[in-house]
Short mmCIF file of C-alpha atoms in Angstrom, two decimals:
data_model
loop_
_atom_site.label_atom_id
_atom_site.label_comp_id
_atom_site.label_asym_id
_atom_site.label_seq_id
_atom_site.Cartn_x
_atom_site.Cartn_y
_atom_site.Cartn_z
CA MET A 25 -31.40 14.38 -3.77
CA LYS A 26 -34.92 12.60 -4.55
CA PRO A 27 -35.83 10.63 -1.72
CA GLU A 28 -36.75 7.72 -4.30
CA THR A 29 -32.76 7.78 -5.13
CA VAL A 30 -32.06 7.68 -1.54
CA LEU A 31 -33.67 4.61 -0.95
CA GLY A 32 -33.39 3.23 -4.21
CA ILE A 33 -36.99 2.95 -5.59
CA LYS A 34 -39.06 4.10 -8.47
CA TYR A 35 -41.21 7.03 -8.03
CA ARG A 36 -44.79 6.53 -6.68
CA GLU A 37 -42.89 3.49 -5.04
CA GLU A 38 -44.18 2.35 -1.41
CA PRO A 39 -40.86 2.61 0.84
CA THR A 40 -41.74 0.48 3.52
CA ALA A 41 -40.02 -2.60 2.67
CA LYS A 42 -37.19 -0.96 1.24
CA LEU A 43 -36.30 1.44 3.61
CA GLN A 44 -36.85 -1.68 6.08
CA GLU A 45 -33.76 -3.44 4.31
CA TRP A 46 -31.39 -0.32 4.26
CA LEU A 47 -32.46 0.22 8.34
CA LYS A 48 -30.93 -3.59 8.94
CA GLU A 49 -27.95 -3.08 6.96
CA TYR A 50 -26.76 0.33 8.83
CA ALA A 51 -27.25 -1.56 11.89
CA ALA A 52 -25.55 -4.82 10.85
CA ILE A 53 -22.72 -2.10 9.73
CA ALA A 54 -22.88 -0.19 13.25
CA ALA A 55 -22.78 -3.08 15.30
CA GLU A 56 -19.63 -4.88 12.79
CA PHE A 57 -17.54 -1.20 12.65
CA PRO A 58 -17.67 0.65 15.55
CA GLY A 59 -15.80 3.52 13.64
CA ALA A 60 -18.34 3.67 11.16
CA GLU A 61 -21.14 3.58 13.97
CA ASP A 62 -21.96 7.70 14.29
CA LEU A 63 -22.56 7.76 9.88
CA ALA A 64 -24.50 4.51 10.32
CA GLN A 65 -27.06 6.06 12.38
CA ARG A 66 -27.22 9.44 10.52
CA LEU A 67 -27.20 7.55 7.57
CA SER A 68 -30.77 5.32 9.14
CA LYS A 69 -32.28 8.86 9.97
CA ARG A 70 -31.62 10.37 6.45
CA ALA A 71 -33.56 7.05 5.00
CA GLU A 72 -36.23 7.28 7.54
CA LYS A 73 -37.00 10.69 6.69
CA ALA A 74 -36.69 9.90 3.10
CA GLY A 75 -39.58 6.86 3.34
CA GLU A 76 -41.76 9.60 5.27
CA LEU A 77 -41.54 11.93 2.85
CA ILE A 78 -42.32 9.92 0.12
CA THR A 79 -45.37 8.46 1.86
CA GLU A 80 -46.50 11.66 2.64
CA ARG A 81 -46.04 12.40 -1.57
CA ASN A 82 -47.95 9.32 -2.19
CA ARG A 83 -51.19 10.77 -0.58
CA PRO A 84 -53.93 12.10 -2.20
CA GLU A 85 -53.72 15.80 -2.64
CA PRO A 86 -56.87 17.48 -0.81
CA PRO A 87 -59.32 18.54 -2.52
CA SER A 88 -59.66 22.27 -1.62
CA SER A 89 -55.49 22.68 -2.89
CA SER A 90 -56.29 21.11 -6.47
CA HIS A 91 -56.45 24.69 -8.13
CA ASP A 92 -54.89 26.87 -5.74
CA ASP A 93 -51.37 27.92 -7.21
CA MET A 94 -49.77 29.37 -4.40
CA TYR A 95 -50.23 25.62 -3.02
CA TYR A 96 -48.08 24.44 -5.68
CA ILE A 97 -45.37 26.69 -5.47
CA GLU A 98 -44.70 26.65 -1.53
CA MET A 99 -44.79 22.73 -1.69
CA ALA A 100 -42.52 22.43 -5.10
CA LYS A 101 -40.15 24.83 -2.57
CA ILE A 102 -40.65 22.46 0.77
CA MET A 103 -39.43 19.73 -1.71
CA ASP A 104 -36.34 21.17 -3.25
CA ASP A 105 -35.32 21.70 1.10
CA MET A 106 -36.12 18.59 1.77
CA GLU A 107 -34.57 16.88 -1.27
CA ALA A 108 -31.60 19.11 -0.69
CA SER A 109 -31.38 17.79 3.03
CA PHE A 110 -30.26 14.45 1.58
CA ASP A 111 -26.82 15.26 0.12
CA GLY A 112 -23.84 14.82 2.51
CA ASP A 113 -19.84 14.46 2.78
CA PHE A 114 -20.13 10.64 2.59
CA PRO A 115 -19.87 8.77 -0.99
CA LEU A 116 -22.64 8.59 -2.74
CA GLY A 117 -23.73 11.77 -1.17
CA ASN A 118 -24.91 13.16 -4.05
CA GLU A 119 -27.80 12.51 -6.78
CA ALA A 120 -25.55 11.51 -9.63
CA ASP A 121 -23.23 9.35 -7.87
CA ALA A 122 -26.18 7.94 -5.37
CA SER A 123 -28.19 7.06 -8.43
CA PHE A 124 -25.21 5.59 -11.08
CA ALA A 125 -24.35 3.52 -8.35
CA GLY A 126 -27.63 2.27 -7.36
CA CYS A 127 -28.11 0.58 -11.22
CA TYR A 128 -24.79 -1.96 -10.46
CA PHE A 129 -24.90 -2.56 -6.44
CA SER A 130 -26.69 -4.52 -3.75
CA VAL A 131 -28.48 -2.41 -0.78
CA LEU A 132 -25.16 -3.88 1.40
CA GLU A 133 -22.82 -2.53 -0.76
CA LEU A 134 -23.98 1.07 -0.92
CA ALA A 135 -24.60 0.84 2.57
CA GLU A 136 -20.83 -0.24 2.92
CA ILE A 137 -19.89 2.69 0.61
CA GLN A 138 -21.45 5.62 2.06
CA CYS A 139 -19.67 4.66 5.27
CA GLY A 140 -16.81 4.58 3.89
CA LEU A 141 -16.25 0.66 3.64
CA HIS A 142 -15.77 -0.02 0.36
CA HIS A 143 -12.83 -1.61 1.01
CA LEU A 144 -14.59 -4.92 1.95
CA ILE A 145 -16.39 -4.72 -1.79
CA VAL A 146 -15.61 -7.28 -4.45
CA ALA A 147 -15.85 -5.92 -8.25
CA GLY A 148 -15.88 -8.99 -9.68
CA ARG A 149 -14.00 -11.03 -12.42
CA PHE A 150 -14.98 -10.17 -16.14
CA ASN A 151 -15.64 -12.55 -18.57
CA GLY A 152 -16.04 -10.68 -22.26
CA TYR A 153 -19.76 -10.44 -21.88
CA ASN A 154 -20.80 -9.13 -18.34
CA PHE A 155 -20.12 -5.16 -18.48
CA ASP A 156 -21.00 -4.81 -14.79
CA VAL A 157 -18.03 -6.33 -14.03
CA LEU A 158 -16.04 -3.24 -15.40
CA VAL A 159 -18.76 -0.59 -14.42
CA ARG A 160 -18.35 -1.50 -10.54
CA LYS A 161 -14.43 -1.79 -11.13
CA GLY A 162 -14.60 1.14 -13.12
CA PHE A 163 -17.06 3.39 -9.58
CA LEU A 164 -15.16 1.40 -6.73
CA ALA A 165 -11.03 2.91 -8.21
CA GLU A 166 -13.06 6.46 -8.34
CA LEU A 167 -13.99 6.10 -5.08
CA TYR A 168 -9.96 5.74 -4.37
CA GLU A 169 -9.69 8.77 -6.82
CA ASP A 170 -7.69 6.36 -8.88
CA TRP A 171 -9.25 8.49 -11.63
CA SER A 172 -7.10 6.66 -14.67
CA GLU A 173 -8.22 3.02 -13.41
CA ALA A 174 -11.84 4.15 -13.73
CA VAL A 175 -11.20 5.50 -16.77
CA ARG A 176 -9.37 2.07 -18.44
CA CYS A 177 -12.87 0.24 -17.20
CA TYR A 178 -15.15 2.74 -18.58
CA GLU A 179 -14.35 2.90 -21.65
CA GLY A 180 -14.30 -1.45 -21.81
CA VAL A 181 -18.52 0.18 -21.46
CA SER A 182 -19.33 2.06 -24.76
CA THR A 183 -22.80 1.22 -25.39
CA SER A 184 -24.03 2.87 -22.42
CA LYS A 185 -24.36 6.62 -22.29
CA SER A 186 -24.40 7.18 -18.14
CA VAL A 187 -20.93 5.04 -18.08
CA GLN A 188 -19.75 7.83 -21.02
CA GLU A 189 -21.36 10.45 -19.02
CA ARG A 190 -18.78 8.83 -15.62
CA GLU A 191 -15.69 8.38 -17.95
CA ASP A 192 -15.52 12.04 -19.58
CA GLU A 193 -15.76 13.60 -15.62
CA CYS A 194 -13.00 10.80 -14.49
CA ARG A 195 -10.94 12.33 -17.85
CA ARG A 196 -11.90 15.64 -16.57
CA LYS A 197 -10.78 14.89 -12.86
CA MET A 198 -7.34 13.85 -14.50
CA ALA A 199 -6.51 17.09 -16.07
CA ILE A 200 -7.36 18.59 -12.68
CA GLU A 201 -5.07 16.41 -10.50
CA GLY A 202 -2.59 15.93 -12.71
CA LYS A 203 -1.94 19.94 -12.97
CA ARG A 204 -2.46 20.17 -9.87
CA CYS A 205 0.34 18.20 -8.62
CA TYR A 206 2.38 18.86 -11.71
CA GLU A 207 2.66 22.43 -10.00
CA LYS A 208 3.49 21.06 -6.89
CA ALA A 209 6.60 18.82 -8.41
CA LEU A 210 7.34 21.86 -10.03
CA ALA A 211 6.94 24.22 -7.11
CA PHE A 212 9.86 21.27 -5.04
CA MET A 213 12.26 21.68 -8.18
CA GLU A 214 12.01 25.34 -7.64
CA SER A 215 12.70 25.22 -4.18
CA GLY A 216 15.44 22.66 -4.67
CA GLU A 217 13.66 20.35 -2.15
CA TRP A 218 14.45 16.96 -4.89
CA ASN A 219 13.63 14.44 -2.16
CA GLU A 220 9.27 15.48 -2.37
CA VAL A 221 9.72 15.74 -6.25
CA PHE A 222 8.86 12.37 -6.99
CA ALA A 223 5.24 12.03 -5.39
CA PRO A 224 3.65 14.63 -6.80
CA LEU A 225 5.35 13.62 -10.31
CA ASN A 226 4.37 10.44 -10.14
CA ARG A 227 0.81 11.28 -9.07
CA ALA A 228 0.32 13.70 -11.85
CA ALA A 229 1.94 11.24 -14.29
CA ASP A 230 -0.07 8.70 -13.85
CA MET A 231 -2.94 11.57 -14.01
CA GLY A 232 -2.20 11.67 -17.69
CA ASN A 233 0.08 15.00 -17.56
CA PRO A 234 2.14 14.87 -20.76
CA ASP A 235 4.41 17.21 -19.10
CA ALA A 236 4.83 15.58 -15.88
CA MET A 237 4.92 11.88 -17.67
CA VAL A 238 8.26 13.68 -19.65
CA ASP A 239 9.76 14.39 -16.65
CA LEU A 240 9.14 11.08 -14.75
CA ALA A 241 10.55 9.28 -17.92
CA LEU A 242 13.92 11.30 -17.57
CA ALA A 243 14.49 10.63 -14.25
CA ARG A 244 13.82 6.75 -15.04
CA VAL A 245 16.73 7.48 -17.86
CA TYR A 246 18.64 8.83 -15.31
CA GLY A 247 17.26 8.37 -11.77
CA GLN A 248 16.80 11.41 -10.84
CA TYR A 249 14.47 12.34 -7.96
CA GLY A 250 14.96 8.78 -6.36
CA CYS A 251 13.71 6.82 -8.87
CA ALA A 252 15.15 3.94 -9.86
CA LYS A 253 16.44 3.64 -13.09
CA ASP A 254 14.17 2.47 -15.72
CA LEU A 255 14.52 2.74 -19.90
CA GLN A 256 11.20 1.03 -21.23
CA GLU A 257 9.33 2.69 -18.59
CA ALA A 258 10.76 6.09 -19.68
CA LEU A 259 9.90 4.94 -23.51
CA THR A 260 6.62 3.76 -22.92
CA LEU A 261 5.79 7.11 -21.03
CA LEU A 262 7.40 9.58 -23.60
CA ARG A 263 5.69 7.79 -26.53
CA ALA A 264 2.28 7.99 -24.81
CA ALA A 265 2.86 11.72 -24.10
CA ALA A 266 4.10 12.19 -27.79
CA LYS A 267 0.38 10.73 -28.77
CA LYS A 268 -0.31 14.00 -26.29
CA ASP A 269 1.56 15.92 -28.91
CA ASN A 270 4.03 17.44 -26.44
CA ALA A 271 7.17 18.81 -28.46
CA ARG A 272 9.41 17.68 -25.43
CA ALA A 273 8.68 14.52 -25.59
CA CYS A 274 8.67 14.44 -29.32
CA PHE A 275 12.42 15.46 -29.02
CA ALA A 276 13.43 13.56 -25.94
CA LEU A 277 12.48 10.26 -28.14
CA CYS A 278 14.88 11.57 -30.63
CA HIS A 279 17.36 12.66 -28.47
CA LEU A 280 17.57 9.35 -26.76
CA HIS A 281 18.28 7.96 -30.07
CA ASP A 282 20.94 10.17 -30.71
CA SER A 283 22.44 9.13 -27.15
CA GLY A 284 22.38 5.83 -28.25
CA VAL A 285 19.59 3.64 -27.20
CA TYR A 286 19.11 2.12 -30.05
CA GLU A 287 15.70 0.57 -28.57
CA VAL A 288 14.55 4.10 -30.42
CA GLN A 289 15.28 3.52 -34.34
CA ALA A 290 16.30 6.22 -36.60
CA ALA A 291 12.87 5.97 -38.16
CA GLU A 292 10.97 6.87 -35.27
CA ALA A 293 13.59 9.80 -33.99
CA LYS A 294 12.67 10.79 -37.55
CA GLU A 295 9.01 10.80 -37.17
CA MET A 296 9.45 11.97 -33.23
CA CYS A 297 12.25 15.29 -34.61
CA GLU A 298 9.93 16.14 -37.51
CA LYS A 299 6.72 16.22 -34.88
CA ALA A 300 8.65 18.23 -32.27
CA ALA A 301 9.54 20.92 -35.06
CA GLY A 302 5.87 21.54 -36.31
CA LEU A 303 4.75 21.55 -32.95
CA GLY A 304 7.67 24.57 -32.45
CA ASP A 305 10.04 23.36 -30.68
CA GLU A 306 13.36 24.98 -31.96
CA LYS A 307 16.12 22.38 -30.68
CA ALA A 308 14.12 20.15 -33.36
CA LYS A 309 14.19 22.24 -36.10
CA ALA A 310 17.96 22.69 -36.04
CA ARG A 311 18.31 19.04 -35.58
CA LEU A 312 16.49 18.33 -38.40
CA ALA A 313 19.05 20.12 -40.07
CA ASP A 314 22.12 17.05 -40.09
CA GLY A 315 19.47 14.35 -41.11
CA PHE A 316 19.11 10.61 -39.72
CA ASP A 317 20.71 7.66 -40.23
CA LEU A 318 18.20 5.61 -41.62
CA ARG A 319 19.95 1.93 -42.19
CA PRO A 320 18.89 -0.68 -40.03
CA ILE A 321 19.51 -1.26 -36.79
CA ARG A 322 22.14 -4.33 -37.37
CA GLU A 323 24.14 -2.33 -39.61
CA ILE A 324 25.02 1.18 -37.51
CA LEU A 325 25.87 -1.34 -34.33
CA GLN A 326 28.37 -3.00 -36.74
CA GLU A 327 29.90 0.66 -37.76
CA GLN A 328 29.99 0.70 -33.86
CA ILE A 329 31.75 -2.86 -33.33
CA ASP A 330 34.03 -2.03 -35.86
CA LYS A 331 35.17 1.40 -33.96
CA GLY A 332 35.97 -0.81 -30.97
CA ASN A 333 32.59 0.41 -28.97
CA ILE A 334 31.88 -3.00 -26.72
CA ASP A 335 28.80 -1.96 -25.68
CA ALA A 336 27.48 -2.56 -29.04
CA LEU A 337 28.24 -5.96 -28.79
CA TRP A 338 25.82 -6.48 -26.02
CA GLN A 339 23.53 -4.53 -27.59
CA MET A 340 23.82 -6.61 -31.03
CA ALA A 341 23.20 -9.53 -29.21
CA GLN A 342 20.40 -8.34 -27.54
CA LEU A 343 19.35 -7.34 -31.28
CA CYS A 344 19.50 -10.55 -32.52
CA LYS A 345 18.35 -12.17 -29.63
CA LYS A 346 14.45 -9.99 -29.75
CA GLU A 347 14.64 -11.21 -33.71
CA ASN A 348 15.04 -14.78 -32.69
CA ASP A 349 18.82 -14.92 -33.75
CA GLU A 350 19.67 -17.50 -31.25
CA THR A 351 23.07 -18.43 -33.51
CA GLY A 352 23.72 -14.74 -33.77
CA ALA A 353 22.58 -13.96 -29.88
CA ALA A 354 25.66 -16.60 -28.82
CA GLY A 355 27.92 -15.62 -31.07
CA TRP A 356 28.04 -11.95 -30.07
CA PHE A 357 27.19 -12.24 -26.34
CA ASN A 358 30.59 -14.54 -26.56
CA LYS A 359 32.27 -11.45 -28.14
CA ALA A 360 31.03 -9.38 -25.52
CA ILE A 361 32.34 -11.34 -22.51
CA GLU A 362 35.68 -11.58 -24.01
CA ALA A 363 35.44 -7.82 -24.57
CA GLY A 364 34.28 -7.73 -20.47
CA GLN A 365 31.68 -5.94 -21.50
CA VAL A 366 29.96 -4.99 -18.14
CA ASP A 367 26.41 -6.44 -19.03
CA ALA A 368 27.61 -9.65 -20.65
CA LEU A 369 29.74 -10.35 -17.28
CA LEU A 370 26.95 -9.89 -14.91
CA SER A 371 24.57 -11.97 -17.09
CA VAL A 372 26.88 -15.37 -17.26
CA ALA A 373 27.73 -14.88 -13.37
CA ALA A 374 24.13 -14.94 -12.44
CA VAL A 375 23.59 -17.96 -14.64
CA TYR A 376 26.65 -19.74 -12.42
CA LEU A 377 25.03 -18.39 -9.08
CA ASP A 378 21.63 -20.44 -9.52
CA LYS A 379 21.49 -23.05 -7.57
CA ASN A 380 18.40 -24.15 -9.87
CA GLY A 381 19.85 -23.81 -13.61
CA GLY A 382 21.88 -26.59 -13.55
CA PHE A 383 25.30 -24.54 -14.06
CA TYR A 384 25.92 -23.77 -10.95
CA ASN A 385 29.63 -22.83 -10.29
CA LYS A 386 30.53 -20.58 -7.33
CA GLU A 387 33.81 -19.88 -8.26
CA LEU A 388 33.57 -19.32 -11.59
CA ALA A 389 30.49 -16.93 -11.46
CA ARG A 390 33.03 -14.63 -8.98
CA GLN A 391 35.57 -14.48 -11.93
CA TYR A 392 32.96 -13.27 -14.07
CA LEU A 393 31.94 -10.48 -10.92
CA ARG A 394 35.33 -9.70 -10.80
CA ARG A 395 35.61 -8.55 -14.36
CA ALA A 396 32.91 -6.44 -14.12
CA THR A 397 34.43 -5.23 -10.75
CA ASP A 398 37.21 -3.84 -13.07
CA GLY A 399 34.42 -2.22 -15.22
CA GLY A 400 33.11 -0.28 -12.35
CA SER A 401 29.75 -2.30 -11.83
CA VAL A 402 28.35 -2.04 -8.40
CA GLN A 403 26.05 -4.53 -8.57
CA ALA A 404 29.13 -6.57 -8.98
CA ILE A 405 30.35 -5.73 -6.05
CA ILE A 406 27.56 -6.49 -4.28
CA ALA A 407 27.17 -10.03 -6.26
CA LEU A 408 30.26 -10.77 -5.17
CA ALA A 409 29.84 -9.68 -1.55
CA ASP A 410 26.74 -11.80 -1.20
CA SER A 411 28.54 -14.83 -2.76
CA GLU A 412 30.89 -14.94 0.89
CA LEU A 413 28.33 -16.11 2.82
CA ALA A 414 28.55 -20.40 2.57
CA ASP A 415 26.59 -21.38 5.32
CA THR A 416 23.88 -18.66 6.41
CA ASP A 417 21.80 -16.70 3.50
CA ILE A 418 21.03 -14.13 6.21
CA PRO A 419 23.39 -10.73 5.37
CA PHE A 420 25.10 -9.16 7.69
CA TRP A 421 23.28 -5.82 8.56
CA GLN A 422 19.75 -8.76 8.81
CA GLN A 423 22.42 -10.69 11.30
CA ALA A 424 23.05 -7.56 13.47
CA ALA A 425 19.14 -6.58 13.27
CA GLN A 426 18.15 -9.99 14.86
CA LEU A 427 20.80 -10.18 17.51
CA ARG A 428 19.83 -6.68 19.01
CA ASN A 429 17.56 -7.75 21.78
CA LEU A 430 18.80 -10.50 22.47
CA GLU A 431 20.77 -11.70 26.11
CA TYR A 432 24.69 -10.94 25.39
CA SER A 433 25.28 -14.99 25.67
CA GLU A 434 23.32 -15.38 22.33
CA LYS A 435 24.77 -12.94 20.32
CA GLN A 436 27.68 -14.65 19.09
CA PRO A 437 26.99 -16.75 15.72
CA LYS A 438 29.74 -19.12 14.64
CA ARG A 439 32.29 -17.52 14.30
CA LYS A 440 32.70 -19.13 10.69
CA ILE A 441 29.97 -16.76 9.98
CA ARG A 442 30.76 -13.94 11.37
CA GLU A 443 34.08 -13.94 9.69
CA GLN A 444 31.86 -14.71 5.78
CA HIS A 445 29.81 -11.63 7.13
CA LYS A 446 32.82 -9.58 7.59
CA LYS A 447 34.07 -10.12 4.24
CA GLN A 448 30.51 -9.03 3.38
CA MET A 449 30.59 -5.88 4.96
CA ALA A 450 33.71 -5.12 3.19
CA TRP A 451 32.50 -5.67 -0.17
CA TYR A 452 29.63 -3.45 0.36
CA ARG A 453 31.77 -0.80 1.97
CA LEU A 454 33.24 -0.54 -1.59
CA ALA A 455 30.29 -0.61 -3.04
CA ALA A 456 29.21 2.41 -1.12
CA GLU A 457 32.00 4.08 -1.58
CA ALA A 458 30.95 3.76 -5.01
CA GLY A 459 27.79 5.69 -4.13
CA ASP A 460 25.22 2.90 -3.67
CA THR A 461 22.73 4.18 -0.98
CA ASP A 462 22.00 0.65 -0.19
CA ALA A 463 25.02 -0.32 1.32
CA MET A 464 25.82 2.77 3.25
CA ASN A 465 22.08 1.58 4.93
CA ALA A 466 23.77 -1.62 5.29
CA LEU A 467 27.03 -0.21 7.11
CA GLY A 468 25.25 2.62 8.84
CA MET A 469 23.11 -0.26 10.87
CA ALA A 470 25.69 -2.14 11.18
CA TYR A 471 28.30 -0.13 12.47
CA HIS A 472 25.66 0.99 14.63
CA LEU A 473 24.45 -2.48 16.59
CA GLY A 474 27.55 -3.61 16.61
CA TYR A 475 28.04 -6.22 14.15
CA PRO A 476 30.03 -8.08 12.17
CA GLU A 477 32.53 -5.38 13.52
CA THR A 478 32.77 -3.18 16.91
CA ARG A 479 30.33 -0.92 17.35
CA ASP A 480 31.60 2.39 15.83
CA ASP A 481 29.10 5.27 15.54
CA ARG A 482 30.99 7.96 13.97
CA GLU A 483 31.37 5.43 11.06
CA ALA A 484 27.50 4.27 11.13
CA PHE A 485 26.62 8.34 11.18
CA LEU A 486 29.38 8.81 8.19
CA TRP A 487 27.36 6.14 6.03
CA ALA A 488 24.08 7.02 7.05
CA SER A 489 24.05 10.73 6.30
CA ARG A 490 25.48 10.08 3.29
CA ALA A 491 22.62 8.13 2.05
CA ALA A 492 20.41 10.83 3.36
CA ASP A 493 22.25 13.44 1.28
CA ALA A 494 21.25 11.37 -1.60
CA GLY A 495 17.60 10.74 -0.73
CA ASP A 496 17.03 7.90 0.36
CA GLY A 497 14.56 7.34 3.17
CA SER A 498 15.26 4.58 5.12
CA ALA A 499 18.71 7.07 5.50
CA MET A 500 17.09 9.79 6.60
CA TYR A 501 15.14 7.65 9.55
CA GLN A 502 18.54 6.11 10.43
CA THR A 503 19.99 9.19 10.48
CA ALA A 504 17.58 10.85 12.32
CA HIS A 505 17.81 8.19 14.91
CA LEU A 506 21.16 8.89 15.17
CA TYR A 507 20.57 12.50 15.76
CA GLU A 508 18.31 12.56 18.29
CA ASN A 509 20.73 10.26 20.65
CA GLY A 510 23.65 11.72 19.83
CA PHE A 511 25.20 8.71 18.62
CA GLY A 512 28.65 9.33 16.07
CA THR A 513 27.82 13.21 15.93
CA ASP A 514 25.98 16.64 18.78
CA ARG A 515 23.21 15.75 19.68
CA ASP A 516 20.38 17.90 17.30
CA ILE A 517 16.80 17.40 17.76
CA ASP A 518 15.47 19.99 15.25
CA ALA A 519 17.79 18.02 12.79
CA ALA A 520 16.25 15.02 13.97
CA LEU A 521 12.75 16.02 13.53
CA LEU A 522 13.61 17.16 10.03
CA LEU A 523 14.67 13.82 9.00
CA TYR A 524 12.40 12.23 10.80
CA THR A 525 9.80 14.17 8.95
CA GLU A 526 11.35 13.72 5.32
CA ALA A 527 11.64 10.20 6.09
CA ALA A 528 7.62 9.95 6.78
CA GLU A 529 6.83 11.39 3.83
CA GLN A 530 8.70 8.85 1.54
CA GLY A 531 6.62 6.77 3.35
CA VAL A 532 9.09 5.05 6.07
CA ARG A 533 6.36 3.58 8.78
CA SER A 534 9.10 3.70 11.56
CA ALA A 535 9.79 7.42 10.88
CA MET A 536 5.91 7.70 11.20
CA ILE A 537 5.38 5.91 14.40
CA ARG A 538 8.91 8.08 15.93
CA LEU A 539 6.91 11.30 14.78
CA TYR A 540 3.48 10.33 16.47
CA GLU A 541 5.39 8.74 19.76
CA ILE A 542 7.39 12.89 19.48
CA TYR A 543 4.00 15.01 19.07
CA THR A 544 2.21 13.01 22.12
CA GLU A 545 4.63 13.22 24.82
CA GLY A 546 7.08 16.11 23.48
CA LEU A 547 10.45 15.88 23.66
CA LEU A 548 12.89 18.82 24.99
CA HIS A 549 11.69 22.23 23.61
CA ILE A 550 9.46 20.37 21.11
CA GLN A 551 5.79 20.05 22.42
CA PRO A 552 3.06 18.38 21.81
CA ASP A 553 0.68 18.20 19.18
CA GLY A 554 -2.61 16.19 18.81
CA LYS A 555 -2.96 17.22 15.63
CA LYS A 556 0.31 16.07 14.05
CA ALA A 557 0.32 13.25 16.00
CA ALA A 558 -3.08 11.79 14.74
CA HIS A 559 -2.25 12.73 11.25
CA TYR A 560 1.49 11.00 11.67
CA LEU A 561 -0.38 7.54 13.74
CA TRP A 562 -3.32 7.53 10.77
CA LEU A 563 -0.53 7.19 8.29
CA SER A 564 0.90 4.45 9.73
CA GLY A 565 -2.04 2.89 9.64
CA GLU A 566 -1.58 1.88 13.00
CA ARG A 567 -4.58 1.27 15.33
CA ARG A 568 -6.89 1.54 12.02
CA ASP A 569 -10.22 -0.52 12.70
#
């Protein structure tokens, strides 16, 4: 890196004033942030060295050397070596980054970036004319390795060649990172480590990897890899991947249409199927032979309704609502309610449970929720459970946690509240038996802490371990705690350590802290490991400057 770039000055410019400005900012950072002191001091020496080199360069050449070719060759080599010594592994430690950022950030901000304090910098607010704000946002996104956000920012500044070059470089990094993360996700799939798939898969999709976008979209459709179901996000991902000419994405959209997802209408499904076939997808080629029903969606839904499909009643109501046909929406909505369609029943129950909506009626709401429960809705079971609470807003598992550290004399809430919590807990058991992991977690905590029912660690372990087996991170932590202490099961430190680790990798902070404690102090045959302890302490965010 050129010494002029280090200080942010022009060639042949006198460096003293700018050098003093840099040294002042480095000193301020070292005083305020002890963790950055060593780097700030190293950067100060680097700046002083750059100032000395610039001063030396600015001096007149010796007359005796004016025609000495060897002098120039030797000096050029010395200067190249000196310039190389300014490069470093800290942010802005290379010529390209330093030159680019120097145009958009102040000396104070540049010093903060170099010392890893870029979270302190405010990019500003974009007003439609100040493109510098977009560039600042883009560069800060790069520092966080959020290449996709950087690209979005740089795309808004099409008039600058240097910004275009940054955008192209970010796209290259996105492709590399996307491929790396997708390969990592595939490795977890192949080894059957399904709980580990989501994080790298989501990262790869964010980086624009089309295959990862398809896999994540399908996970959102079917609720795989610990993903919550989200059809709209799934469609967004598939359509974006289809634009990248991904045959799997194109055919997946066609398949969703065939599966009854009316948001993908026949015309789009046909177009996507043709595109997938053109890209060589054999399934798409076979599907084209069956043809597509290109009738209006209303006509298709009406046909389904005539065949007795009650879900089509709800879909017709939503279609009318989308088309601003309020009368039609209300009519089909009422028919869906009469037929016992679960989404319609949940929707009207939510209206009656809204205390601020003007239609609050708890008993009516419970009637609709019971009907939805009969239709197999776990969401309705949870809503019925929560409706049992008349004198408190605190659910039973939170009440159990709050009572944990109190004296026995303080442990007993009012009898009527305890009875309400018992009723709520009974509903949650039904939800847990239907496969809801949040309900399993709540039961595990309540049984272990002994509220509102009598403590029963076997029940606690049963429900916590079921949720852990389903991939729930919080349940993994609960189960690990039970294994570690032998509550409700045989003590098994190895199983506990494995589950703590899996929970920590899913972002459960309590698991990170417990792993830090275990690797700091050791636990039975688990030996202390300073490196691992430091790793989990850092992940938890505890004790950071």
